[in-house]
mmCIF file of C-alpha atoms in Angstrom:
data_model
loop_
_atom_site.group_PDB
_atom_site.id
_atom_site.type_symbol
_atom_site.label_atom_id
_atom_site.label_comp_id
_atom_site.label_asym_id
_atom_site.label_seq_id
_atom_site.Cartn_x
_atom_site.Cartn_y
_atom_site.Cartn_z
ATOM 1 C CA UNK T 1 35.250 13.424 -5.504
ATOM 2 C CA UNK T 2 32.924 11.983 -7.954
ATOM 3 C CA UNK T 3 29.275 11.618 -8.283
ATOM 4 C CA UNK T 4 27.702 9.348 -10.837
ATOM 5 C CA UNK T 5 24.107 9.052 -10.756
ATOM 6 C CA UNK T 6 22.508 6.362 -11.860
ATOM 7 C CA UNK T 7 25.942 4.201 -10.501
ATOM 8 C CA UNK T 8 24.212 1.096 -10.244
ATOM 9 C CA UNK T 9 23.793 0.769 -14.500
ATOM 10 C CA UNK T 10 26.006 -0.975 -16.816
ATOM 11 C CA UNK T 11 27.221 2.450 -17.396
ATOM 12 C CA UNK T 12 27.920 3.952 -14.480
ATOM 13 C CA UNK T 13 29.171 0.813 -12.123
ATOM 14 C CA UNK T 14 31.786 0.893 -15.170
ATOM 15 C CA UNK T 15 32.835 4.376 -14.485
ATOM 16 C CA UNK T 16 32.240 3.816 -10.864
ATOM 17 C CA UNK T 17 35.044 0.761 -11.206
ATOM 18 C CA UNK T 18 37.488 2.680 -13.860
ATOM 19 C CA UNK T 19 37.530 5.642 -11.519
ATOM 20 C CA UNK T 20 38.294 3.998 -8.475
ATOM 21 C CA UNK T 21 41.070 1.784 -9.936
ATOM 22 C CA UNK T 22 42.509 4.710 -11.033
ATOM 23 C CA UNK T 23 42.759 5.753 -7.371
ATOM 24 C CA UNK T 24 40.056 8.452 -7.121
ATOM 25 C CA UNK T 25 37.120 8.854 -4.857
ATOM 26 C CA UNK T 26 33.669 7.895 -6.153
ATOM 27 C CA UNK T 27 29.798 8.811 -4.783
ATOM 28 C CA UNK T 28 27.574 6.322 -6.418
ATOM 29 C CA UNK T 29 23.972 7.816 -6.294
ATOM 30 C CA UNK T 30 21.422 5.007 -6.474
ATOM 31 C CA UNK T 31 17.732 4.760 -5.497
ATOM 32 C CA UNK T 32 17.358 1.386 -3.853
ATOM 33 C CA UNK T 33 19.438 0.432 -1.301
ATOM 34 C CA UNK T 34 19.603 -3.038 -2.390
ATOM 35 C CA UNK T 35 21.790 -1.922 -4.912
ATOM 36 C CA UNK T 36 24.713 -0.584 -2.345
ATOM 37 C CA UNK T 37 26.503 -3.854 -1.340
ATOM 38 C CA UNK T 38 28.086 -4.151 -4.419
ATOM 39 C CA UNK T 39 29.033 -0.532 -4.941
ATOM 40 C CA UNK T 40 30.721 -0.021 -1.135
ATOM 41 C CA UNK T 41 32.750 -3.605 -2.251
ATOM 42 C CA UNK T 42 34.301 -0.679 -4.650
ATOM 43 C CA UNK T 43 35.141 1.102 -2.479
ATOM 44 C CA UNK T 44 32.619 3.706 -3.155
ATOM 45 C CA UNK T 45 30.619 6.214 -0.878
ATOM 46 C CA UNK T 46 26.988 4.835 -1.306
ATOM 47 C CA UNK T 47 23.662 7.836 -1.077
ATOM 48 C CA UNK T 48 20.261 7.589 -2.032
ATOM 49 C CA UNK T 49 19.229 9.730 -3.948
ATOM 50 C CA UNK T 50 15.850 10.333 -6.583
ATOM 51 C CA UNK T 51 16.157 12.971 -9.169
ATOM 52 C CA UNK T 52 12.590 13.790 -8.686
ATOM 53 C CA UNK T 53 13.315 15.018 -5.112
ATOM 54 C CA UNK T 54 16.040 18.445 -5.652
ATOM 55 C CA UNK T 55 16.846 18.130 -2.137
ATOM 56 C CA UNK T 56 18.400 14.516 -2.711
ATOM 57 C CA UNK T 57 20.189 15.754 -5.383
ATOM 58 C CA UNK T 58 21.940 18.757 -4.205
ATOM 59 C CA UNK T 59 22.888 16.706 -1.441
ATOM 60 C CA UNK T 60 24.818 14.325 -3.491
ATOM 61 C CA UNK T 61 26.495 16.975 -5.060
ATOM 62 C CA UNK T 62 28.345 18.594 -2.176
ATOM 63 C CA UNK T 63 32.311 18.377 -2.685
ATOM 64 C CA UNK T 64 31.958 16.961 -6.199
ATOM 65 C CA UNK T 65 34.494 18.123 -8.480
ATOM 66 C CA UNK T 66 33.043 16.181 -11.588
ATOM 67 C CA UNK T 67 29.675 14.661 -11.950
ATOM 68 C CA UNK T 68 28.038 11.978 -14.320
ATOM 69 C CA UNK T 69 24.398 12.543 -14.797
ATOM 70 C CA UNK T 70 22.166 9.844 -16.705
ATOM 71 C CA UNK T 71 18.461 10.651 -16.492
ATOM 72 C CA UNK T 72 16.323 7.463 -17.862
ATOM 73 C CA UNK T 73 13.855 6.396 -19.548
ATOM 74 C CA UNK T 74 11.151 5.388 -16.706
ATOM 75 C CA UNK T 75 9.850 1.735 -17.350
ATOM 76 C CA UNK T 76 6.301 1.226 -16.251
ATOM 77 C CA UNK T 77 5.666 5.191 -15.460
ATOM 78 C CA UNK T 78 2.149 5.872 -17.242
ATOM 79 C CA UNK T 79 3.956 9.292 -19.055
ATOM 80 C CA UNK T 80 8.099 8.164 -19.421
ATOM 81 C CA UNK T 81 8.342 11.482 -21.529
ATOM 82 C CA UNK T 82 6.608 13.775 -18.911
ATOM 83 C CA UNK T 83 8.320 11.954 -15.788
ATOM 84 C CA UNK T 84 11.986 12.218 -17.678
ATOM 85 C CA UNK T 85 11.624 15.824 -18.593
ATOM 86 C CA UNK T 86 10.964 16.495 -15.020
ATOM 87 C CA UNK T 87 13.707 14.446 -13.688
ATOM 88 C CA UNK T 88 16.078 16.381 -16.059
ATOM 89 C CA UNK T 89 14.731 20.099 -14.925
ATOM 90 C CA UNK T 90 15.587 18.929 -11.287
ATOM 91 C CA UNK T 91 18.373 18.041 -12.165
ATOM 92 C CA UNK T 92 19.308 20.825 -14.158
ATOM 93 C CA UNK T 93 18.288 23.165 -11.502
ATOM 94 C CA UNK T 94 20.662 21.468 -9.140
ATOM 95 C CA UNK T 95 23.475 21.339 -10.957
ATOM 96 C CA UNK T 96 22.763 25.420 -11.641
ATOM 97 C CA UNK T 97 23.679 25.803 -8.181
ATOM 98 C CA UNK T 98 27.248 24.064 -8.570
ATOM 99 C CA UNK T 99 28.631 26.319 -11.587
ATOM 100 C CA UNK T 100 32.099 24.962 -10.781
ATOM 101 C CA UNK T 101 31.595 21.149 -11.191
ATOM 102 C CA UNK T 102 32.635 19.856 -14.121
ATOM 103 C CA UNK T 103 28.999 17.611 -15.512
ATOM 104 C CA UNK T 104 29.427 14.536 -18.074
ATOM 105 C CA UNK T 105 25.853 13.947 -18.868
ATOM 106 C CA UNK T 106 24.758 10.698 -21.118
ATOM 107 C CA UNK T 107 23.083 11.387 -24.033
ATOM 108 C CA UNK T 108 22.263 9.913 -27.232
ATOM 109 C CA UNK T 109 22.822 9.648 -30.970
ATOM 110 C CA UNK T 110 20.108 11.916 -32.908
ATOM 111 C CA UNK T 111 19.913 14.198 -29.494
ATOM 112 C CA UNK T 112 20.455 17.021 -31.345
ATOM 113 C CA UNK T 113 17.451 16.708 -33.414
ATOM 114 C CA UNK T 114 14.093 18.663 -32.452
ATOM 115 C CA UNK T 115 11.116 16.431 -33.473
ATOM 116 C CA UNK T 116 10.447 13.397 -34.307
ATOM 117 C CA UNK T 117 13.204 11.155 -32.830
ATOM 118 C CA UNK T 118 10.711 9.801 -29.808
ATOM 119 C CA UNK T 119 13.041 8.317 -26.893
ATOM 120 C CA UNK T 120 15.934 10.284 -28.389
ATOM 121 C CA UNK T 121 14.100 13.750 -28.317
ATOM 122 C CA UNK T 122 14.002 13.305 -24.326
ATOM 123 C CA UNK T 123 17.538 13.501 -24.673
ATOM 124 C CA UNK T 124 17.055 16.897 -27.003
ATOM 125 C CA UNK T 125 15.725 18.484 -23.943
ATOM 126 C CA UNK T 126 18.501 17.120 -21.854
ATOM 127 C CA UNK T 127 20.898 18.720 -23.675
ATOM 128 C CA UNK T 128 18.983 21.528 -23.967
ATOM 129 C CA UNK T 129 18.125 22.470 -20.373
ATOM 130 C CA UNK T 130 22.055 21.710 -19.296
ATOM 131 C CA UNK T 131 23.565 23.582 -21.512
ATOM 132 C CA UNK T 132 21.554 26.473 -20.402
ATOM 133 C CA UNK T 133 22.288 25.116 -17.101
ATOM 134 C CA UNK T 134 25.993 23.747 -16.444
ATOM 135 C CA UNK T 135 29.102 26.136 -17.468
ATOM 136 C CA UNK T 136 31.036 23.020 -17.856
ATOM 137 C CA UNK T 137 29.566 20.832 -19.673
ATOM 138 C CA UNK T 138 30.655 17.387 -21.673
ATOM 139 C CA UNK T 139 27.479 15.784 -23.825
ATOM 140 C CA UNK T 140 28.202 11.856 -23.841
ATOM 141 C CA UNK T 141 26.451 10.964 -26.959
ATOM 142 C CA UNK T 142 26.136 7.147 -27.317
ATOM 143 C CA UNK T 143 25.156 4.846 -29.857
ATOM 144 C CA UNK T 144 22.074 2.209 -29.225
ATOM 145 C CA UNK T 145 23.439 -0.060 -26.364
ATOM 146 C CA UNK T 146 24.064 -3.634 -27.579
ATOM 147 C CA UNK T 147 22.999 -4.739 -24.356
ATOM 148 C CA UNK T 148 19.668 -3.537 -25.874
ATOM 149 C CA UNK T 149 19.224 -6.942 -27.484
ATOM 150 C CA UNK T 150 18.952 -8.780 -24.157
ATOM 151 C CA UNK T 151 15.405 -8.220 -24.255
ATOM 152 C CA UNK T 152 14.820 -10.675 -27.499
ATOM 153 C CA UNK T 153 17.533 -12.960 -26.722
ATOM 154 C CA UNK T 154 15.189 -15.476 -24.870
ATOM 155 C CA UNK T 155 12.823 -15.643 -27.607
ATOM 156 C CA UNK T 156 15.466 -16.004 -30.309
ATOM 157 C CA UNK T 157 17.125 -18.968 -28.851
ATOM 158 C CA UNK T 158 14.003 -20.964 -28.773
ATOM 159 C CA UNK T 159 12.937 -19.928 -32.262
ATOM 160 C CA UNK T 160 15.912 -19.147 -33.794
ATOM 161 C CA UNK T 161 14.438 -16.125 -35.121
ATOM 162 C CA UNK T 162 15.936 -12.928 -34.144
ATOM 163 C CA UNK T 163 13.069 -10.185 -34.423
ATOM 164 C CA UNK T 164 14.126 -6.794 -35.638
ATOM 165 C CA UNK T 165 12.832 -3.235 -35.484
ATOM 166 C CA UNK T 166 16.315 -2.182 -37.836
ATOM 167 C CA UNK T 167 14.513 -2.185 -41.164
ATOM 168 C CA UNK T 168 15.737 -3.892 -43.701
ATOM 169 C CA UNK T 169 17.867 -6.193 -42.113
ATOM 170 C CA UNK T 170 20.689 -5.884 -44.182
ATOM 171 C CA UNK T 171 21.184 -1.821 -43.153
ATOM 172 C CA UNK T 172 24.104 -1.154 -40.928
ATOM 173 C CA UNK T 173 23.592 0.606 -37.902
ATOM 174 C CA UNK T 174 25.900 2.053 -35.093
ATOM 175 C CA UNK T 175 26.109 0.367 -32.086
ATOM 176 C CA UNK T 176 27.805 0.169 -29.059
ATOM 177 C CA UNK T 177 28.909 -1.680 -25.382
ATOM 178 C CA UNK T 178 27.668 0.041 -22.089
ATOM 179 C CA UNK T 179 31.070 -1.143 -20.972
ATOM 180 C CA UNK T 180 32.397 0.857 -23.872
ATOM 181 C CA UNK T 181 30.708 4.311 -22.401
ATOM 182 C CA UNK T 182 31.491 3.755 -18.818
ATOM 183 C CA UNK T 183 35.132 3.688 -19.463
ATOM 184 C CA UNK T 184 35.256 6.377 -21.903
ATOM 185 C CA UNK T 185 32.175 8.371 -19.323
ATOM 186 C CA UNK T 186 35.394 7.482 -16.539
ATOM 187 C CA UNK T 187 38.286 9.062 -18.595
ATOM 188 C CA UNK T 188 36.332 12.081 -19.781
ATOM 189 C CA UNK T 189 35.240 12.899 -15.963
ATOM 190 C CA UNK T 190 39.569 12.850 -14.976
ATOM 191 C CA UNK T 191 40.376 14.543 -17.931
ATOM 192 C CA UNK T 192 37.886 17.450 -16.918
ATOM 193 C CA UNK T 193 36.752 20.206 -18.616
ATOM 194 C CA UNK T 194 39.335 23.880 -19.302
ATOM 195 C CA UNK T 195 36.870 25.874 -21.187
ATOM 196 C CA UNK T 196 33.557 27.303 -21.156
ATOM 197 C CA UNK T 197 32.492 25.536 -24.775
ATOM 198 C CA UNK T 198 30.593 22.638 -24.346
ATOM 199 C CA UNK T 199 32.065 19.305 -25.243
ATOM 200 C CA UNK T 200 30.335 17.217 -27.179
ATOM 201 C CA UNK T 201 31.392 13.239 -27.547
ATOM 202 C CA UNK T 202 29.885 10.853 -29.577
ATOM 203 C CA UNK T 203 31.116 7.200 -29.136
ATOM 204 C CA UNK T 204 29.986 3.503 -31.107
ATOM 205 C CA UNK T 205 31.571 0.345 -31.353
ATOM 206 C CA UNK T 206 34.266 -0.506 -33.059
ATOM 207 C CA UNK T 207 32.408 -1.596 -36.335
ATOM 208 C CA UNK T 208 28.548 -1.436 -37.476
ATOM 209 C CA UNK T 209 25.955 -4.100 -37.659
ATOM 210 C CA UNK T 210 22.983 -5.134 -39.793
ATOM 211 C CA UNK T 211 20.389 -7.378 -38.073
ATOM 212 C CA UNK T 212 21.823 -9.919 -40.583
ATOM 213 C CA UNK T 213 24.900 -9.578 -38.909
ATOM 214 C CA UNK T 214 23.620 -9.151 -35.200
ATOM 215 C CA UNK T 215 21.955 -12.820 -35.675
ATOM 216 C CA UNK T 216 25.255 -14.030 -37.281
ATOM 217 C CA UNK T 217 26.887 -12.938 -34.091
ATOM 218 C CA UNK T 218 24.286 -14.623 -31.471
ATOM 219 C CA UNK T 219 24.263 -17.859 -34.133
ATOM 220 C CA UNK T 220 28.496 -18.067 -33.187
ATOM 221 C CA UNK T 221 27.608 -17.653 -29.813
ATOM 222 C CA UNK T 222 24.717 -19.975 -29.146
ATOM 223 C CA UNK T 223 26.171 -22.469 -31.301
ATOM 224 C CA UNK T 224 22.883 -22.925 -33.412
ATOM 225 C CA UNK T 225 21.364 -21.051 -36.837
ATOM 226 C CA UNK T 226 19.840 -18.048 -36.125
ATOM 227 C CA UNK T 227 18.046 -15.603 -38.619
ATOM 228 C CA UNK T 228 17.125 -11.895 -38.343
ATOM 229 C CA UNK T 229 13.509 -10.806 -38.864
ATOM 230 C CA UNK T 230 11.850 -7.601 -39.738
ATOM 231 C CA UNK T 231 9.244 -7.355 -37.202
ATOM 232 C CA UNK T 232 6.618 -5.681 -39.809
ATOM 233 C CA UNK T 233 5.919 -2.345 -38.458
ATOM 234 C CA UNK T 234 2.456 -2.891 -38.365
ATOM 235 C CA UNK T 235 3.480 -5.227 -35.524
ATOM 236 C CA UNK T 236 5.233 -3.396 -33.217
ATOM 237 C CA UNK T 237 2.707 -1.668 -31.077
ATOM 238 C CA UNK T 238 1.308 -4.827 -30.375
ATOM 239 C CA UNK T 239 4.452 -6.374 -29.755
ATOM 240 C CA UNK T 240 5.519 -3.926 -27.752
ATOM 241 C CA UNK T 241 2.414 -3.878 -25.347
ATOM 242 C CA UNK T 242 2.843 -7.791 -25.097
ATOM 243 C CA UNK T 243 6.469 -6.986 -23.620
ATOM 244 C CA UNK T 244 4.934 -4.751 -21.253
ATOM 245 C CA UNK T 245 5.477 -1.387 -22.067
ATOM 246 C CA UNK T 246 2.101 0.839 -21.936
ATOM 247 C CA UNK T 247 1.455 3.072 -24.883
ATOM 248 C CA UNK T 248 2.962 6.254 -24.238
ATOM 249 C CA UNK T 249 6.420 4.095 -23.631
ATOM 250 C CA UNK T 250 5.677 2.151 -26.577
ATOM 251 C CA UNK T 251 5.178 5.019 -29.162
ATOM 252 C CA UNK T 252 8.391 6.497 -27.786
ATOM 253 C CA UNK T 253 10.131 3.185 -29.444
ATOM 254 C CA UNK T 254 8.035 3.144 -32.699
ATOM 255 C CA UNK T 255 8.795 6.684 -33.194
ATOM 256 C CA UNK T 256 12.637 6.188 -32.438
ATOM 257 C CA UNK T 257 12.850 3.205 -35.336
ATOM 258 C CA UNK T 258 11.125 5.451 -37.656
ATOM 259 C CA UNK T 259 13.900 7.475 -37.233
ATOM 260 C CA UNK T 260 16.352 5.408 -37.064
ATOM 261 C CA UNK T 261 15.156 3.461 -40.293
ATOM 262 C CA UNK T 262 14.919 6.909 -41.987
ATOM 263 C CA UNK T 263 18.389 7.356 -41.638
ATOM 264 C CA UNK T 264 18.078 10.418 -39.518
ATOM 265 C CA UNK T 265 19.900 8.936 -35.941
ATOM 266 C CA UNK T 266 23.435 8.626 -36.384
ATOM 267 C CA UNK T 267 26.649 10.338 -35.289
ATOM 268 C CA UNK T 268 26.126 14.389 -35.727
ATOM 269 C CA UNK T 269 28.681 15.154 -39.054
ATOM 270 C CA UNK T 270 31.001 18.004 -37.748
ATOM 271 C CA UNK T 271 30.477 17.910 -34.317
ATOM 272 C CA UNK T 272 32.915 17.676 -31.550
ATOM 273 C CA UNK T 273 34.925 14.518 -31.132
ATOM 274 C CA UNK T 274 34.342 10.823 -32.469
ATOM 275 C CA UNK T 275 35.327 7.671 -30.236
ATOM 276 C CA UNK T 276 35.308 4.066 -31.278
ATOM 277 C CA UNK T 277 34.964 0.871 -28.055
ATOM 278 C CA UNK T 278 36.880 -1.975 -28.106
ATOM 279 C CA UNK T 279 34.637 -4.569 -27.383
ATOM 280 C CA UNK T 280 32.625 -6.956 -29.903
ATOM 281 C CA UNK T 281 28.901 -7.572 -30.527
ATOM 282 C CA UNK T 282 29.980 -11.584 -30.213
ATOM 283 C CA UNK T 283 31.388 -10.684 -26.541
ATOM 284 C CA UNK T 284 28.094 -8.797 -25.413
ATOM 285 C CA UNK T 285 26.056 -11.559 -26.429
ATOM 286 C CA UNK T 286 28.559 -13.941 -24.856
ATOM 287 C CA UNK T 287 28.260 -12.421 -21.320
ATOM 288 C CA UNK T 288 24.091 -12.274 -21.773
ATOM 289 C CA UNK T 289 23.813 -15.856 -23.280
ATOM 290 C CA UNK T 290 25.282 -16.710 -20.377
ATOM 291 C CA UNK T 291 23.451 -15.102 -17.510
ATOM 292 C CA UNK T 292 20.471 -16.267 -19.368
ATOM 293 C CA UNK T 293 21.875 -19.946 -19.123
ATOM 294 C CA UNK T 294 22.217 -19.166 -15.020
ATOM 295 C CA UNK T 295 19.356 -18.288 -14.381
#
């Protein structure tokens, strides 16, 4: 049996699906149960389960033999970082208790990095507390999701300005497809884990993108012109509020493009194993472009 928490994400209904087409048993965790129709269609067992509430949790992981934790980001929680940190010391305290489970936890690019890295430094303490936590342990380390770019689509097909946090917009950066991660997240749960090192993964597309090249991408798509925009940093607080996000969840992004645009986020040189997806910024925004067309 697997578990995958958080199975109702672009990453983990992906594993969810890879796993059970290759035949094995899946537990998708999920929190509203709006979200199980389309999981049980798989074929899956279906709990509820919070990772603020232990209990839940060490339910879900009776008679798992491999496990695939993501702990988010809250949107709209008045303290994301406090609220995730907690989420990940249940967690981690539940999975304590299951020494023989084999745990693929999501993680990100720059997570091994101790200050400064805002959204990814929630990810420092992920890795932290599991490591000192699971015996058998792969880190998942991702590059940003493309899928990220959803949230400016809208407003770049009715300008035809794409704006961009990436600073300047003709520095590459590493990206990659949830899709990507949930298939790789799939195959690295069957393959298991033999030793008692911990195995750490880092995975990206299969090339890297400027901004330039990101609105290159959604011009071939939409059929139209559009051109990438530094969003001047002295704008993004604001811009960020007007999208919704409250401050503390809003610094947490300023203080991740910092990073980024200092060059300090990227793959960690030397460490563990390097993966490459298949799939295409063009074929992201293909799939978005049209769901926002649907709608």
């Amino acid at each position: 049996m697997f578990v995958i928490f958080g199975a109702a994400g672009n990453v983990g209904r992906t594993a969810a699906t890879a796993l059970r087409h290759a035949g094995h048993a899946v537990r998708a965790v999920v929190r509203n149960p709006a979200q199980r129709e389309a999981l049980e269609r798989l074929g899956c067992e279906v709990v509820l389960g919070d990772l603020m509430d232990e209990a839940s949790v060490t339910r879900a992981l009776v008679g798992a033999r491999g496990v695939q934790m993501l702990c988010p980001v809250p949107h709209r929680d008045p303290d994301p970082a406090g609220t995730m940190r907690r989420t990940v010391d249940v967690a981690a305290r539940a999975l304590r208790e299951h020494p023989e489970v084999h745990v693929v936890a999501l993680s990100d690019y720059g997570a091994e990095l101790d200050t400064g890295t805002g959204i990814t430094l929630l990810f420092h303490h992920l890795e932290t507390a599991f490591r000192d936590a699971v015996p058998r342990l792969t880190l998942l380390r991702s590059a940003e999701h493309m899928q990220n770019w959803a949230r400016v689509l809208p407003a770049a097909l009715s300008t035809g300005l794409l704006p961009s946090l990436h600073h300047p917009v003709d520095r590459a950066f590493p990206s990659v497809s949830a899709h990507d991660v949930g298939v790789l997240a799939a195959q690295l749960q069957i393959d298991g884990h033999a030793g008692d090192a911990v195995r750490v993964v880092s995975v990206e597309g299969p090339r890297r993108y400027d901004a330039n090249g990101v609105a290159s991408a959604l011009s071939g798509v939409a059929g139209r012109t559009i051109v990438a925009r530094a969003l001047p940093r002295s704008d993004w607080t604001a811009t960020l509020l007007r999208a919704g996000l409250n401050a503390n969840h809003a610094q947490l992004i300023v203080d991740l493009y910092d990073a980024q645009n200092a060059g300090r986020i990227d793959a960690e040189a030397g460490a563990g194993e390097r993966h490459f997806g298949r799939t295409e910024l063009h074929e992201v925004f293909a799939a978005l472009v049209s769901a926002i067309g649907a709608r």
